[in-house]
PDB file of C-alpha atoms in Angstrom:
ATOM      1  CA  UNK A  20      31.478  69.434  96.510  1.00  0.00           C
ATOM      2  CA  UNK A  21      32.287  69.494 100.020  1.00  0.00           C
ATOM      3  CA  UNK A  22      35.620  68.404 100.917  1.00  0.00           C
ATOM      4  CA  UNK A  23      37.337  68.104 104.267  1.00  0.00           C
ATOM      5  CA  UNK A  24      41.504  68.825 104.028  1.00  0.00           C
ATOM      6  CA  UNK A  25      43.040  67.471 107.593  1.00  0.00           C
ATOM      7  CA  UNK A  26      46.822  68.649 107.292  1.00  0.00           C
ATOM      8  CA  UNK A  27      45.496  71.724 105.007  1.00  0.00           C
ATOM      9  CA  UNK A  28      48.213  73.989 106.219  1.00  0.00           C
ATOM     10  CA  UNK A  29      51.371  72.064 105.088  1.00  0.00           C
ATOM     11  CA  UNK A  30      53.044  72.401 102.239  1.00  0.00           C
ATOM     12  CA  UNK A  31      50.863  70.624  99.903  1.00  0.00           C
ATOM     13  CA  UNK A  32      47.665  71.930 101.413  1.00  0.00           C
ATOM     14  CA  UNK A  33      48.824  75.564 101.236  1.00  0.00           C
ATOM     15  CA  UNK A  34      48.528  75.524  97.588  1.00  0.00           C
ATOM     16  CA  UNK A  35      45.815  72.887  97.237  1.00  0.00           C
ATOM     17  CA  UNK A  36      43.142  74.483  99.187  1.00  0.00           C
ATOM     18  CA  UNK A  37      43.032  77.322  96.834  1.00  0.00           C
ATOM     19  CA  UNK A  38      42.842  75.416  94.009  1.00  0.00           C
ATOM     20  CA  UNK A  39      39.982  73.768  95.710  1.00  0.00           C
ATOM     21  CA  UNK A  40      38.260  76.964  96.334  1.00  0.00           C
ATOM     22  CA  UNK A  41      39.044  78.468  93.276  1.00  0.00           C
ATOM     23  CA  UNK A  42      37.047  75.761  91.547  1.00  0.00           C
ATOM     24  CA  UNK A  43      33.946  76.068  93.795  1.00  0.00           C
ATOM     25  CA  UNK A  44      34.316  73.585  96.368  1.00  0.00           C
ATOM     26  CA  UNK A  45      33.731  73.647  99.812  1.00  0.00           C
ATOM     27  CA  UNK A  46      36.646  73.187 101.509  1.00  0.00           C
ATOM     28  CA  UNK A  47      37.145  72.845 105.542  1.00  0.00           C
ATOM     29  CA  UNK A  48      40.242  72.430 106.972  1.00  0.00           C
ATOM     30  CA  UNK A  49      40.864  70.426 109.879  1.00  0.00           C
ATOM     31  CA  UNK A  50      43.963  71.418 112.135  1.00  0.00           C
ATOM     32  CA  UNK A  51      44.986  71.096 115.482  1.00  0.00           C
ATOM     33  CA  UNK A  52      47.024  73.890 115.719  1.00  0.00           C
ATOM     34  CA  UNK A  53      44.872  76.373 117.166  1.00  0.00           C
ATOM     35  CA  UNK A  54      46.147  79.430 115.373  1.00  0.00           C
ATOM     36  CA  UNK A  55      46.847  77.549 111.813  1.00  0.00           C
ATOM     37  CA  UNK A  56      46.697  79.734 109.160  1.00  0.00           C
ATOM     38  CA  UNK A  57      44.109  78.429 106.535  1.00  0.00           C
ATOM     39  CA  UNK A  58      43.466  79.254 102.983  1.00  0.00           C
ATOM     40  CA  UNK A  59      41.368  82.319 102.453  1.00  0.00           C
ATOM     41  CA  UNK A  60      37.542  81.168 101.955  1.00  0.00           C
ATOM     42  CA  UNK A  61      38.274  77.939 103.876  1.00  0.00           C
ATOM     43  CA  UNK A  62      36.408  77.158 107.180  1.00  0.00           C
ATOM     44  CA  UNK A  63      38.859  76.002 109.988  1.00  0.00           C
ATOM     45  CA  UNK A  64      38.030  73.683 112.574  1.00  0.00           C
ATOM     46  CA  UNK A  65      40.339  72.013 115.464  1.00  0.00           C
ATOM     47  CA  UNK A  66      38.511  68.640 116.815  1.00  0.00           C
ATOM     48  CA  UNK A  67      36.207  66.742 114.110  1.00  0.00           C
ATOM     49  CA  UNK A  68      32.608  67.248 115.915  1.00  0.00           C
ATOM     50  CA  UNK A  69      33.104  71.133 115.438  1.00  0.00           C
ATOM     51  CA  UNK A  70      31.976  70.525 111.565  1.00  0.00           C
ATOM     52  CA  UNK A  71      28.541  71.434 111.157  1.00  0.00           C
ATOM     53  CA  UNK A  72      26.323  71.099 108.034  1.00  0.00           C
ATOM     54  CA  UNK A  73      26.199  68.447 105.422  1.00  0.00           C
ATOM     55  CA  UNK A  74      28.637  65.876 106.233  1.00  0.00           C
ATOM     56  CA  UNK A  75      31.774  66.057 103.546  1.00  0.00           C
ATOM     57  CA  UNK A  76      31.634  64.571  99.748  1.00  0.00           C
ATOM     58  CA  UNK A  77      35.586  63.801 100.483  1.00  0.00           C
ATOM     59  CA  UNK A  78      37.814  63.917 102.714  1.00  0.00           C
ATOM     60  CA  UNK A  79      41.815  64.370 101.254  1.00  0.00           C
ATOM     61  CA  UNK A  80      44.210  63.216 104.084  1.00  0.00           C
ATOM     62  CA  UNK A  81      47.501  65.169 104.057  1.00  0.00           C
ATOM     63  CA  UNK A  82      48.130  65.210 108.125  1.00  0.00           C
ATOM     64  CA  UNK A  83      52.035  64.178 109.789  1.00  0.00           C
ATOM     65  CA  UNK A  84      54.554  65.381 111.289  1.00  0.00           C
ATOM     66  CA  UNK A  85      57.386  66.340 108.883  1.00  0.00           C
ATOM     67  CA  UNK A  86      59.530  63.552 107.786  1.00  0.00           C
ATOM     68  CA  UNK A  87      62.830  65.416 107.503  1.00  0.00           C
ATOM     69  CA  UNK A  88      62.732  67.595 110.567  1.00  0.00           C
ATOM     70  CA  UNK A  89      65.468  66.290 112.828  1.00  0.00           C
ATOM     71  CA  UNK A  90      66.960  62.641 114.003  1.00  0.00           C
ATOM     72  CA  UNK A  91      65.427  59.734 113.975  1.00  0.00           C
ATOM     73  CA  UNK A  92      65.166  59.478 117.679  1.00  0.00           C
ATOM     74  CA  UNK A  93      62.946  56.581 118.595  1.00  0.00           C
ATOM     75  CA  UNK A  94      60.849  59.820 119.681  1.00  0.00           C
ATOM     76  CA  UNK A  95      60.753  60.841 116.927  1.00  0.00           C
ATOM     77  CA  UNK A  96      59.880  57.977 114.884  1.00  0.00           C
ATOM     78  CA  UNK A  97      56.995  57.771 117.822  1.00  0.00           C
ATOM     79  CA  UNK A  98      55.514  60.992 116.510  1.00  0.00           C
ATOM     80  CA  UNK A  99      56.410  60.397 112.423  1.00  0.00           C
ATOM     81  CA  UNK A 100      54.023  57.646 113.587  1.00  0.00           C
ATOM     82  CA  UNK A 101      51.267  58.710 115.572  1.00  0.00           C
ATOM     83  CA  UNK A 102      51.347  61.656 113.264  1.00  0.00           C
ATOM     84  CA  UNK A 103      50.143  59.702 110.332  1.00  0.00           C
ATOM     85  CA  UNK A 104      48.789  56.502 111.658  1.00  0.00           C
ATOM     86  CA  UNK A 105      46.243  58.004 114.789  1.00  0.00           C
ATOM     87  CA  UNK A 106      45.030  61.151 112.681  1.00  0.00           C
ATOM     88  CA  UNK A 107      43.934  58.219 109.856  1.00  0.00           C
ATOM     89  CA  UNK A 108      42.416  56.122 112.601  1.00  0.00           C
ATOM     90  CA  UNK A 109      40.131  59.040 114.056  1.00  0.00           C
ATOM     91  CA  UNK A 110      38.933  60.079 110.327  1.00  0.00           C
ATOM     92  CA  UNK A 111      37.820  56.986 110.028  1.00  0.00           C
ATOM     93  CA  UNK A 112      36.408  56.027 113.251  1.00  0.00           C
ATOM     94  CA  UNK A 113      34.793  59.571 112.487  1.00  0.00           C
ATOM     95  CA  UNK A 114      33.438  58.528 109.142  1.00  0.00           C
ATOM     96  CA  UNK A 115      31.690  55.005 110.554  1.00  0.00           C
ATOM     97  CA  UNK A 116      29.884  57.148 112.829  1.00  0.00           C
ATOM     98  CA  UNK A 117      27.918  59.257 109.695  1.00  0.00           C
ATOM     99  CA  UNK A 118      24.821  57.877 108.575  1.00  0.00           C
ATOM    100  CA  UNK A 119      26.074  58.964 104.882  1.00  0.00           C
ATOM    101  CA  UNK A 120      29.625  58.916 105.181  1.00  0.00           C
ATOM    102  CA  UNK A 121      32.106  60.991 102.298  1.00  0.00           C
ATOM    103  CA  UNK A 122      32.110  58.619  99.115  1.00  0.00           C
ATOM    104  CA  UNK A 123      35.625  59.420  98.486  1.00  0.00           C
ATOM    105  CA  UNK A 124      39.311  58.633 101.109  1.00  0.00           C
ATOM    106  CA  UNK A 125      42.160  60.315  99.010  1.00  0.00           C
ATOM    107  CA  UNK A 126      44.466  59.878 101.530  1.00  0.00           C
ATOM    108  CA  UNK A 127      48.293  60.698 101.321  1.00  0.00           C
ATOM    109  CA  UNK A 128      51.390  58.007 101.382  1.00  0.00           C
ATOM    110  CA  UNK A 129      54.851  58.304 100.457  1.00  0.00           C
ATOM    111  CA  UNK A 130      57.470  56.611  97.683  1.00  0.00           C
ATOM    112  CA  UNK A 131      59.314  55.648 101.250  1.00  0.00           C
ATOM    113  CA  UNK A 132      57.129  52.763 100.974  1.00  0.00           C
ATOM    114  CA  UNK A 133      59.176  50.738  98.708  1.00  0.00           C
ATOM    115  CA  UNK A 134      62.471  51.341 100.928  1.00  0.00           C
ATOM    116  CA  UNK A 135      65.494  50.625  99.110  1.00  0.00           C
ATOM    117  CA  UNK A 136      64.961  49.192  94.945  1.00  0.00           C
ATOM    118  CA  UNK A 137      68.541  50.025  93.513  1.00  0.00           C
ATOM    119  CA  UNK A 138      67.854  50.902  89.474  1.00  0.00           C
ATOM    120  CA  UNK A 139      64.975  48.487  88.955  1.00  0.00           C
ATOM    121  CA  UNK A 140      61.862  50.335  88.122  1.00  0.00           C
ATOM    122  CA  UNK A 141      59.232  50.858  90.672  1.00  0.00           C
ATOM    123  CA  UNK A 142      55.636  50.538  90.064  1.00  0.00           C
ATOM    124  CA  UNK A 143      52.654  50.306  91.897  1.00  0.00           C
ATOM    125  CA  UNK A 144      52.747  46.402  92.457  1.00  0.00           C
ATOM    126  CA  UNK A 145      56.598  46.540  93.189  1.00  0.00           C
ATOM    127  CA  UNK A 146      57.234  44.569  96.015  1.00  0.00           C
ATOM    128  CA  UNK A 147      57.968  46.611  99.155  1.00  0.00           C
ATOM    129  CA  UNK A 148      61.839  46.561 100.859  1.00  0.00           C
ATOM    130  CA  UNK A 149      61.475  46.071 104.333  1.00  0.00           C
ATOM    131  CA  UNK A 150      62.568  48.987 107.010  1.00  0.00           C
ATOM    132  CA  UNK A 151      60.913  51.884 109.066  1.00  0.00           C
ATOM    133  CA  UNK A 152      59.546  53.728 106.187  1.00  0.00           C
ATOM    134  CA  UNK A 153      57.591  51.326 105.043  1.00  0.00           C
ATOM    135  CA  UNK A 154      56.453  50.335 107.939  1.00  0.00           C
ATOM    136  CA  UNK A 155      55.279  53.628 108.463  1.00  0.00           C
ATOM    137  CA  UNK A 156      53.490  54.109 105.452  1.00  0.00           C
ATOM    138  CA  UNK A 157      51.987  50.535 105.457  1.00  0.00           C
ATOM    139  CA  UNK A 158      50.388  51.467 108.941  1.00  0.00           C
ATOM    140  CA  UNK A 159      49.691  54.865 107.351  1.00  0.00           C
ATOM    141  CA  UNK A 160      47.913  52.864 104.373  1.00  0.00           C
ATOM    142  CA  UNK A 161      45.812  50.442 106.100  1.00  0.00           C
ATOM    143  CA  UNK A 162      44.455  52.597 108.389  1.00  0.00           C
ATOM    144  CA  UNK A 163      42.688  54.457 105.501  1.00  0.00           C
ATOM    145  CA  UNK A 164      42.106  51.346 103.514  1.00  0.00           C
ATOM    146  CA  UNK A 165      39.559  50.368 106.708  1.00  0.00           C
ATOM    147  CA  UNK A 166      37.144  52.753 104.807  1.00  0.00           C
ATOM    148  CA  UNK A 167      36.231  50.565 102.554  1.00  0.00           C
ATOM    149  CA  UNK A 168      33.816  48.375 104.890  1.00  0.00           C
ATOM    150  CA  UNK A 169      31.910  51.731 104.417  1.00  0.00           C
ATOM    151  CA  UNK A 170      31.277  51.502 100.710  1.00  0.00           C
ATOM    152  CA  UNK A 171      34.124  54.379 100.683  1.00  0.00           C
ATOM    153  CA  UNK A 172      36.686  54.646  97.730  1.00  0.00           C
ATOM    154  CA  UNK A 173      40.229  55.407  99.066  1.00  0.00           C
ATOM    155  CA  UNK A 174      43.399  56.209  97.259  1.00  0.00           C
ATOM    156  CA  UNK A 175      46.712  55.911  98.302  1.00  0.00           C
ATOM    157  CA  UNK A 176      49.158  58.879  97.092  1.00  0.00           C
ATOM    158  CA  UNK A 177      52.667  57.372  97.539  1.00  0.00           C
ATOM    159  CA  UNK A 178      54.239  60.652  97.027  1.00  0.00           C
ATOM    160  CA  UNK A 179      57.677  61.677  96.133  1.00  0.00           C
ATOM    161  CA  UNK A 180      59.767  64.823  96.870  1.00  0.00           C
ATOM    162  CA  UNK A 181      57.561  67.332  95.917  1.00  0.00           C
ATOM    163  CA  UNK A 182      59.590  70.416  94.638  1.00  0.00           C
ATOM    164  CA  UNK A 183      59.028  74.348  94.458  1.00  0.00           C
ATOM    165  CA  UNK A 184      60.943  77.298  96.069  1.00  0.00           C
ATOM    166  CA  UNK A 185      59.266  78.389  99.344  1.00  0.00           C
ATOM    167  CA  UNK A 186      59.101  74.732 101.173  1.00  0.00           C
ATOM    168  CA  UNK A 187      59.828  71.683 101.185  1.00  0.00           C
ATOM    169  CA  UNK A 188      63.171  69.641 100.568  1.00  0.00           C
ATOM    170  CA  UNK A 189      64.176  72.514  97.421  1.00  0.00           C
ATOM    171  CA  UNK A 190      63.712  75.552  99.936  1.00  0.00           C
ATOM    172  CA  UNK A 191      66.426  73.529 102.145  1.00  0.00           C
ATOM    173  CA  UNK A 192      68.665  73.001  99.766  1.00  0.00           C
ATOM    174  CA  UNK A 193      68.560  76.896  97.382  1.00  0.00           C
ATOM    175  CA  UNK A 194      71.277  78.082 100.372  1.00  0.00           C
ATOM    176  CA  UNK A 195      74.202  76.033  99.718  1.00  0.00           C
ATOM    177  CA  UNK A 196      73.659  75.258  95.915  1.00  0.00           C
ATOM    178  CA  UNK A 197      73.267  79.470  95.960  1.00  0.00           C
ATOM    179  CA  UNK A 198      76.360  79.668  98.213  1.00  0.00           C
ATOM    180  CA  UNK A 199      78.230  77.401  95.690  1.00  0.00           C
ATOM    181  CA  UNK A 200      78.487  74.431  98.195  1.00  0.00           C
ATOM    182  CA  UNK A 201      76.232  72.111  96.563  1.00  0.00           C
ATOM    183  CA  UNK A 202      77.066  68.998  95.868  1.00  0.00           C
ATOM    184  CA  UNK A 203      76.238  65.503  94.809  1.00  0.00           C
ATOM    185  CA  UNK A 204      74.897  62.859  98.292  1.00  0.00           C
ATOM    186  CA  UNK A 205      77.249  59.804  98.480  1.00  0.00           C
ATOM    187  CA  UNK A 206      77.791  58.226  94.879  1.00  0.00           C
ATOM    188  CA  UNK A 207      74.888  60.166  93.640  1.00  0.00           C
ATOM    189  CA  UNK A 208      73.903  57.148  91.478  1.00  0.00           C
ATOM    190  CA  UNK A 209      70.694  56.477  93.871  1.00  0.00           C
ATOM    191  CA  UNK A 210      67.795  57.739  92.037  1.00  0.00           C
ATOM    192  CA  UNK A 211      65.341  61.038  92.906  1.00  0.00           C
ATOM    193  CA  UNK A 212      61.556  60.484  92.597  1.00  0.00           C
ATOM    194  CA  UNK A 213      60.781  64.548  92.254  1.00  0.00           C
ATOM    195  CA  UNK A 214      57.520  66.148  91.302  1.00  0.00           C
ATOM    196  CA  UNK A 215      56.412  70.058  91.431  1.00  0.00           C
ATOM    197  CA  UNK A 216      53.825  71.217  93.708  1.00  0.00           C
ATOM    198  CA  UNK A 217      51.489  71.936  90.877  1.00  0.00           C
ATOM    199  CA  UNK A 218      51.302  68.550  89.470  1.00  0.00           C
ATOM    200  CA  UNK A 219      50.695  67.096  93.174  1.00  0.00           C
ATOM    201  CA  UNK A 220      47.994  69.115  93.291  1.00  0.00           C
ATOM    202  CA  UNK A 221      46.544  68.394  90.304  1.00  0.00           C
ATOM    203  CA  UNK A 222      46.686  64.798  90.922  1.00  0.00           C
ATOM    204  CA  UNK A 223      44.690  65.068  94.011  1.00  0.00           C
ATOM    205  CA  UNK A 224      42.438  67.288  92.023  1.00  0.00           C
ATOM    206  CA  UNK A 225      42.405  64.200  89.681  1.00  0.00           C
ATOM    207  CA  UNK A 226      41.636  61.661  92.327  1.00  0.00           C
ATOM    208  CA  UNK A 227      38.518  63.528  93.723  1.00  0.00           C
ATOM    209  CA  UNK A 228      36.828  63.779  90.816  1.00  0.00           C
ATOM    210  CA  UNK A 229      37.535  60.704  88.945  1.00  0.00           C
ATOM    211  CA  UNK A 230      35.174  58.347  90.300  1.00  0.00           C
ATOM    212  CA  UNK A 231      36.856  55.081  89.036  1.00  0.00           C
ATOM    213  CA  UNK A 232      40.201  56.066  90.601  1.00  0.00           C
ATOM    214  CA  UNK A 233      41.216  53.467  93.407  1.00  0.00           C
ATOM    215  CA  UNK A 234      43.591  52.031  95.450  1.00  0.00           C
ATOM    216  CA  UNK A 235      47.601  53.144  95.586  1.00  0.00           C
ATOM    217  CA  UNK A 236      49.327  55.460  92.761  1.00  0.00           C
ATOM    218  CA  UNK A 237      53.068  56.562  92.612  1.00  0.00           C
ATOM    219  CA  UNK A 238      52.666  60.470  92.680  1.00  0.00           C
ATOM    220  CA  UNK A 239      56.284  61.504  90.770  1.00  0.00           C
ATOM    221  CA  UNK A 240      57.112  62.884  87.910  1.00  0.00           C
ATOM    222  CA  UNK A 241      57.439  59.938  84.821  1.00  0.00           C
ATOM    223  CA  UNK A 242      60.820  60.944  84.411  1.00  0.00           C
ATOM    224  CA  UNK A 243      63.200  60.144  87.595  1.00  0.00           C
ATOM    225  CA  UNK A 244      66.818  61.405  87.833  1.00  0.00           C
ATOM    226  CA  UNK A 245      69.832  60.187  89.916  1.00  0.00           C
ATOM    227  CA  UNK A 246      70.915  62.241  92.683  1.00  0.00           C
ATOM    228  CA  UNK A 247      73.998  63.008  90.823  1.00  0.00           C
ATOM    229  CA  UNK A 248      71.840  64.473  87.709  1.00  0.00           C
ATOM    230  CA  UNK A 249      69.367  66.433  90.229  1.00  0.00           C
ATOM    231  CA  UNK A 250      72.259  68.336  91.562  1.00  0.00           C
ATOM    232  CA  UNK A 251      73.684  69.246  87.996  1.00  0.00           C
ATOM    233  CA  UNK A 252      70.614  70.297  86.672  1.00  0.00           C
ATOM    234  CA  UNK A 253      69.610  72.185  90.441  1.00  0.00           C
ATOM    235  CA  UNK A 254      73.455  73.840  90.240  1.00  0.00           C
ATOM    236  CA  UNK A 255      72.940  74.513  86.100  1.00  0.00           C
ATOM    237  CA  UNK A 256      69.387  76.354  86.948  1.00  0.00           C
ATOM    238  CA  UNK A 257      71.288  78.970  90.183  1.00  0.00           C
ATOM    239  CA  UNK A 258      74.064  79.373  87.295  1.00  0.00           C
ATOM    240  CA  UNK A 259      76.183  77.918  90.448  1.00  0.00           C
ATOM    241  CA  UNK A 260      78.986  75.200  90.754  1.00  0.00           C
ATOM    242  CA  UNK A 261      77.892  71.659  92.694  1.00  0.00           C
ATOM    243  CA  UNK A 262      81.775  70.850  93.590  1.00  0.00           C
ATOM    244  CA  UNK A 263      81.091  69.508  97.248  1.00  0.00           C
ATOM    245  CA  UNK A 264      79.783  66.034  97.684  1.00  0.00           C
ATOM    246  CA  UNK A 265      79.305  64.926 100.742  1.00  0.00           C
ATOM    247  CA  UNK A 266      80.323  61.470 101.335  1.00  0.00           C
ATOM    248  CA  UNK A 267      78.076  58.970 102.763  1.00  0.00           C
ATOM    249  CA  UNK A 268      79.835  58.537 106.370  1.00  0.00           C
ATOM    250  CA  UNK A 269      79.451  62.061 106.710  1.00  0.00           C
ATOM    251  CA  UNK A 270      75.710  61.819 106.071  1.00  0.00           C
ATOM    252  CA  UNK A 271      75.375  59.024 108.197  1.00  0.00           C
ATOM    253  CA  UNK A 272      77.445  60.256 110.917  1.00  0.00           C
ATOM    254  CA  UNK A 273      75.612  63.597 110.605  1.00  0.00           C
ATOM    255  CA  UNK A 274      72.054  62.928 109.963  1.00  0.00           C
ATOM    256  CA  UNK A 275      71.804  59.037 111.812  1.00  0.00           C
ATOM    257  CA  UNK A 276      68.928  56.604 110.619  1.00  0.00           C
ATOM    258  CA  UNK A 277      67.701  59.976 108.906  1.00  0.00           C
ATOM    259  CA  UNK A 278      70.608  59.398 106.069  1.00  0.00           C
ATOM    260  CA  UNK A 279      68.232  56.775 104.534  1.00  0.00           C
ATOM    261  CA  UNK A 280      66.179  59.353 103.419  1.00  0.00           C
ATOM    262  CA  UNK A 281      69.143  60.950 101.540  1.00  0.00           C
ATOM    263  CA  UNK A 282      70.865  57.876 100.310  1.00  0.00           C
ATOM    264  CA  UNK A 283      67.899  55.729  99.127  1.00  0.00           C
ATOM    265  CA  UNK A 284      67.273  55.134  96.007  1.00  0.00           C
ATOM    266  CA  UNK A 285      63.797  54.572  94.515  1.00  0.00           C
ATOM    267  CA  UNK A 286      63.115  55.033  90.170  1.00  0.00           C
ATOM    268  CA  UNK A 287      59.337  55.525  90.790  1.00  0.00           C
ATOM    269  CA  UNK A 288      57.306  55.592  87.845  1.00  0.00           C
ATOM    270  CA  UNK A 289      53.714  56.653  88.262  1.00  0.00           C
ATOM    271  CA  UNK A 290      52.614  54.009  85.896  1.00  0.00           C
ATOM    272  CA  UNK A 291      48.731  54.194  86.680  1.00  0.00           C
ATOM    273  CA  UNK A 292      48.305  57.860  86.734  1.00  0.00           C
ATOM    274  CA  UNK A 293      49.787  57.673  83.179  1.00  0.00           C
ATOM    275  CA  UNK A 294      47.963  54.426  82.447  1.00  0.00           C
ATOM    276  CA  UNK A 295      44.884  56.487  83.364  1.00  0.00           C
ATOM    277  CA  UNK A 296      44.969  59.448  81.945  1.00  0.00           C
ATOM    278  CA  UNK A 297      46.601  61.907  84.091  1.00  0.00           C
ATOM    279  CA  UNK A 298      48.709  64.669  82.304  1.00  0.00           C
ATOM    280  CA  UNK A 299      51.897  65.794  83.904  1.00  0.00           C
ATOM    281  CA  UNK A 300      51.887  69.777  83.886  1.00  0.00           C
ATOM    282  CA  UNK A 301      56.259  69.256  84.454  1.00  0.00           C
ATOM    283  CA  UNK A 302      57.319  65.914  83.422  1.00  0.00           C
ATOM    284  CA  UNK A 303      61.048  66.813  83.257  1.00  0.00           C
ATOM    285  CA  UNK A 304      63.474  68.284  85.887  1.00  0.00           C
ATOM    286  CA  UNK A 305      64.823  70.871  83.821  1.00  0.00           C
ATOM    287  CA  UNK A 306      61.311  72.449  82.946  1.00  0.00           C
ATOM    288  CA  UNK A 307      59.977  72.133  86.513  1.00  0.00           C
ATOM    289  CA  UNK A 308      63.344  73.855  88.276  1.00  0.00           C
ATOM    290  CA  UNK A 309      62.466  76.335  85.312  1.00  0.00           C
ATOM    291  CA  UNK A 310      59.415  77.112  86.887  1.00  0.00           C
ATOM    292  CA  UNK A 311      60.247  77.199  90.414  1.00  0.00           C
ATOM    293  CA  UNK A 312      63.265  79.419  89.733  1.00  0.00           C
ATOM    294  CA  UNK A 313      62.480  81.559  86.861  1.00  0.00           C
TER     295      UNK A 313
END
């Protein structure tokens, strides 16, 4: 199969698109950075019409600016934006212009679509909380749903914090947990959608091949822990002590609009991946930090 990976360089795509070419696909990666390093076997390209040969079986969306990275300027909700929502747009205005366009849109979304849910457990049809990250990731969301007019199937991957040592949220937190200044976020009694980088992998894996898969799933682990119990079992796994909690004015003073991130709490189950088949590689915390940190 021939599958195009926009976004192929981040986080998730760095260990994706060798799992994709390990298992005989075709993989092209499209990035705009002009000296992007791409997984070895992969063919880069920087603007769409650059891609020659058969059009693309599927297309896996995993482009935007990191969520995390800084204030919550309105400049920089501008580019958490256009980041997402424009790089959607021109893969599908893209796609309408193929005579055979890809049969499959697995595109990526984020659990920040259900904003705030307290304790009550989140599932796909769990209606959304109002607030910038969902707006985001509704805009994010529709734009790929617009492939369907072409007889495309699209999936939504509302994706949680995915964890493993060298990236991501974990890589910025191993320094002060290793230091001994980790510490619980506010109350710590919001809950912590986590998954390891293999399983989100896999389920993208999943989604390409499985030909009935549709529509939006929750991609986190089916076992969610409170922020309070993520930081014991984080400090428990570096053999370190999590004595500092950090109170939520200080977050908010510290981190702005950006604190929601930290403070919100969201018990995401992924109730159709489950309900479908998919097997969880690390379904608890304690045997995914494990993993990650030997």
């Amino acid at each position: 199969m021939r599958i195009l990976v926009s976004g192929g360089t981040g986080f998730i795509g760095q260990a994706l698109c060798p799992t994709l070419i390990g298992d005989g696909h075709d993989v092209v990666v499209w990035s705009r950075q002009p000296n992007a390093k791409v997984a070895e076997g992969a063919t880069a390209i920087q603007r769409l019409d650059e891609l020659t040969g058969p059009n693309p079986d599927a297309i896996i969306n995993l482009a935007g600016a990191s969520i995390a990275d800084g204030r919550w300027t309105e400049a920089r909700k501008r580019l958490l934006v256009d980041s997402r929502v424009d790089t959607t747009r021109k893969l599908v205005e893209w796609m309408q212009g193929m005579g055979s366009p890809p049969k499959a849109l697995i595109s990526a979304s984020a659990v920040g679509y259900y904003g705030e849910q307290g304790d009550r457990i989140i599932n796909e049809d769990t209606t959304p909380t109002a607030g910038f990250t969902h707006d985001l990731c509704a805009q994010w969301e529709n734009e790929a749903l617009k492939a369907e007019s072409l007889g495309v199937r699209v999936c939504l991957v509302r994706t949680g914090v995915v964890l493993d040592r060298d990236g991501g949220a974990l890589a910025k937190m191993l320094f002060p947990f290793k230091m001994g200044a980790g510490g619980r976020l506010g109350s710590g009694r919001h809950y912590f959608p986590w998954i390891h980088r293999a399983d989100i992998v896999a389920i993208y894996h999943w989604l390409v091949a499985n030909e009935q898969a549709s529509g939006p799933y929750n991609a986190s682990a089916p076992n969610p822990v409170t922020n309070a119990d993520f930081t014991q079992a984080l400090g428990r796994a570096l053999k370190r002590p999590t004595l500092f909690p950090m109170p939520e004015p200080v977050l908010r003073l510290l981190f702005g609009e950006l604190s929601e991130l930290l403070l919100v709490s969201n018990r995401m189950m992924p109730k159709r991946l489950m309900d479908e088949g998919f097997e969880f590689r690390y379904p608890e915390l304690k045997q995914a930090l494990h993993a990650i940190l030997g």
